[in-house]
Each structure stands twice: as structure tokens, then as C-alpha cells.
XYZ file of C-alpha atoms in Angstrom:
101
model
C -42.806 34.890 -28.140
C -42.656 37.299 -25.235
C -39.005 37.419 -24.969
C -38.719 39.481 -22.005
C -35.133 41.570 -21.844
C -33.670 40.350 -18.852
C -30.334 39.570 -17.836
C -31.321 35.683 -18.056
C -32.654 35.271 -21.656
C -29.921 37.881 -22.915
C -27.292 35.227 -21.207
C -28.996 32.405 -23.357
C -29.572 34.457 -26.102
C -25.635 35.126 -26.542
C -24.856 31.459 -25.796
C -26.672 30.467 -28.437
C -24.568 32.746 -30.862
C -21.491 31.656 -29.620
C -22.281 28.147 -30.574
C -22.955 29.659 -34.255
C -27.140 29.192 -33.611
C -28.544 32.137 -35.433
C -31.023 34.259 -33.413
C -33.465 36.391 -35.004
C -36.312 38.482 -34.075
C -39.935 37.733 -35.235
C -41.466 40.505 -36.185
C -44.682 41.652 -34.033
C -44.553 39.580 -30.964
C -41.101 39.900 -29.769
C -40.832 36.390 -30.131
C -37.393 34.917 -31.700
C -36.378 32.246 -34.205
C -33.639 30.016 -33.732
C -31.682 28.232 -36.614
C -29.760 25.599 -35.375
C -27.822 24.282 -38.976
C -24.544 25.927 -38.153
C -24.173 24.479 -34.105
C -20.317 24.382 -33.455
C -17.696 24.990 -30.388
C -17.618 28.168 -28.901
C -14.182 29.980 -28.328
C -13.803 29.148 -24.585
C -13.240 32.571 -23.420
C -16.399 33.633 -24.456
C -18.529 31.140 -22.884
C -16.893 31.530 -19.612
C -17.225 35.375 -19.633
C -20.684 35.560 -21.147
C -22.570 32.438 -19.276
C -20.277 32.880 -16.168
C -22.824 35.290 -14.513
C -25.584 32.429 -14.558
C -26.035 28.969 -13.786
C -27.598 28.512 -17.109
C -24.952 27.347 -19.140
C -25.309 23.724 -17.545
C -28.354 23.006 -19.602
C -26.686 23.701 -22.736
C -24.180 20.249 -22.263
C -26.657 17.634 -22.802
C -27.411 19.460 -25.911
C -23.906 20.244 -27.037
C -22.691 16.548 -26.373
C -24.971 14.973 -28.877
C -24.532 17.737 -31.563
C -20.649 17.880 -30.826
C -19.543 15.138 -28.557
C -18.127 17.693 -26.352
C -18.730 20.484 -24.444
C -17.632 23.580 -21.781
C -19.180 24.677 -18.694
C -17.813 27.393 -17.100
C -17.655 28.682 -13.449
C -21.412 29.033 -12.755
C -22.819 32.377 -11.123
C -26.055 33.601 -10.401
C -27.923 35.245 -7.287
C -27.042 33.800 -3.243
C -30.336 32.285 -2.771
C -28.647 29.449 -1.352
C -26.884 26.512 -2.531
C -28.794 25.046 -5.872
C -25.810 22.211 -6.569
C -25.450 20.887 -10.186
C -24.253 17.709 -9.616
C -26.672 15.679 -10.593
C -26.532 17.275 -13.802
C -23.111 15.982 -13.925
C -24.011 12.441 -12.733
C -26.542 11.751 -15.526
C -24.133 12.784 -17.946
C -21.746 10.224 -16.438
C -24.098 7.644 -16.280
C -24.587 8.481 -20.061
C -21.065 7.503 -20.834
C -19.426 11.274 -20.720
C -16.194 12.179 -19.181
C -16.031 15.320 -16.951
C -12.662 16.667 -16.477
């Protein structure tokens, strides 16, 4: 609830229906329900040119690995706040068995 329209949650939002997770609003609260059954690869050019303005797509591996045993990150964006590295993101996942290529 109190999904606030900002660049950020719009960026997950569409994620999430590129990966075939249907997102619908609640009605009232502005809240939103997610249904998960249908969870496949996205088409690679969309991920890249819809999660490519945020570092946020790096949080949807983990996820995507288990459901898929695969996934895409694309080049990550965001502000210049400074550098916020996501190695260690890709470390775990290593030490977890995946390959990153």
C-alpha cells in the first residue's frame, strides 16, 4: 500500500511485467497485488532499456535464479551520489554456485 509514483517503483513495477508477474492495483489504498504464477525470461532488450536507468535490477537475480536458473542484469544507472559497487552482490551469487558471464 502507498505505492508512491516515482521513477523507482515505476522501474520495478515494469520489471516485474516483463518477467510475466501480473501487477494490479488494489482498490482504495493505492496499494498493488502481485501474482507471481506466470514468472518467465524477459526479452533482453527490454530489461536493459527499462531497468537500465536504476541500479535496481540487481535485486531481481537472486530471485530470478531460483525461479529460472538464470538471469540478466543490465548496465546499471541511477543518480552520481558516488560509487555504490555491486559486487558483492555478484560474489554471493558465486559463492552460491552461479556463473556470471
Amino acid at each position: 500500500r502507498n505505492d508512491p509514483d516515482v521513477r523507482h517503483v515505476k522501474v520495478v513495477r515494469g520489471l516485474l511485467q516483463h518477467h510475466g508477474v501480473t501487477v494490479r492495483t488494489r482498490g482504495g489504498d493505492g496499494g498493488r497485488i502481485l501474482d507471481p504464477s506466470y514468472v518467465d525470461s524477459a526479452n533482453v532488450g527490454d530489461i536493459d532499456a527499462h531497468g537500465g536507468s536504476a541500479r535496481l535490477p540487481v535485486l531481481f537475480c537472486r530471485p530470478l535464479l531460483h525461479r529460472l536458473s538464470h538471469a540478466f542484469i543490465p548496465g546499471l544507472g541511477g543518480c552520481d551520489i558516488g560509487g555504490r559497487p555491486v559486487d558483492f552482490h555478484f560474489e554471493v551469487l558465486r559463492q552460491f554456485g552461479a556463473t556470471i558471464e
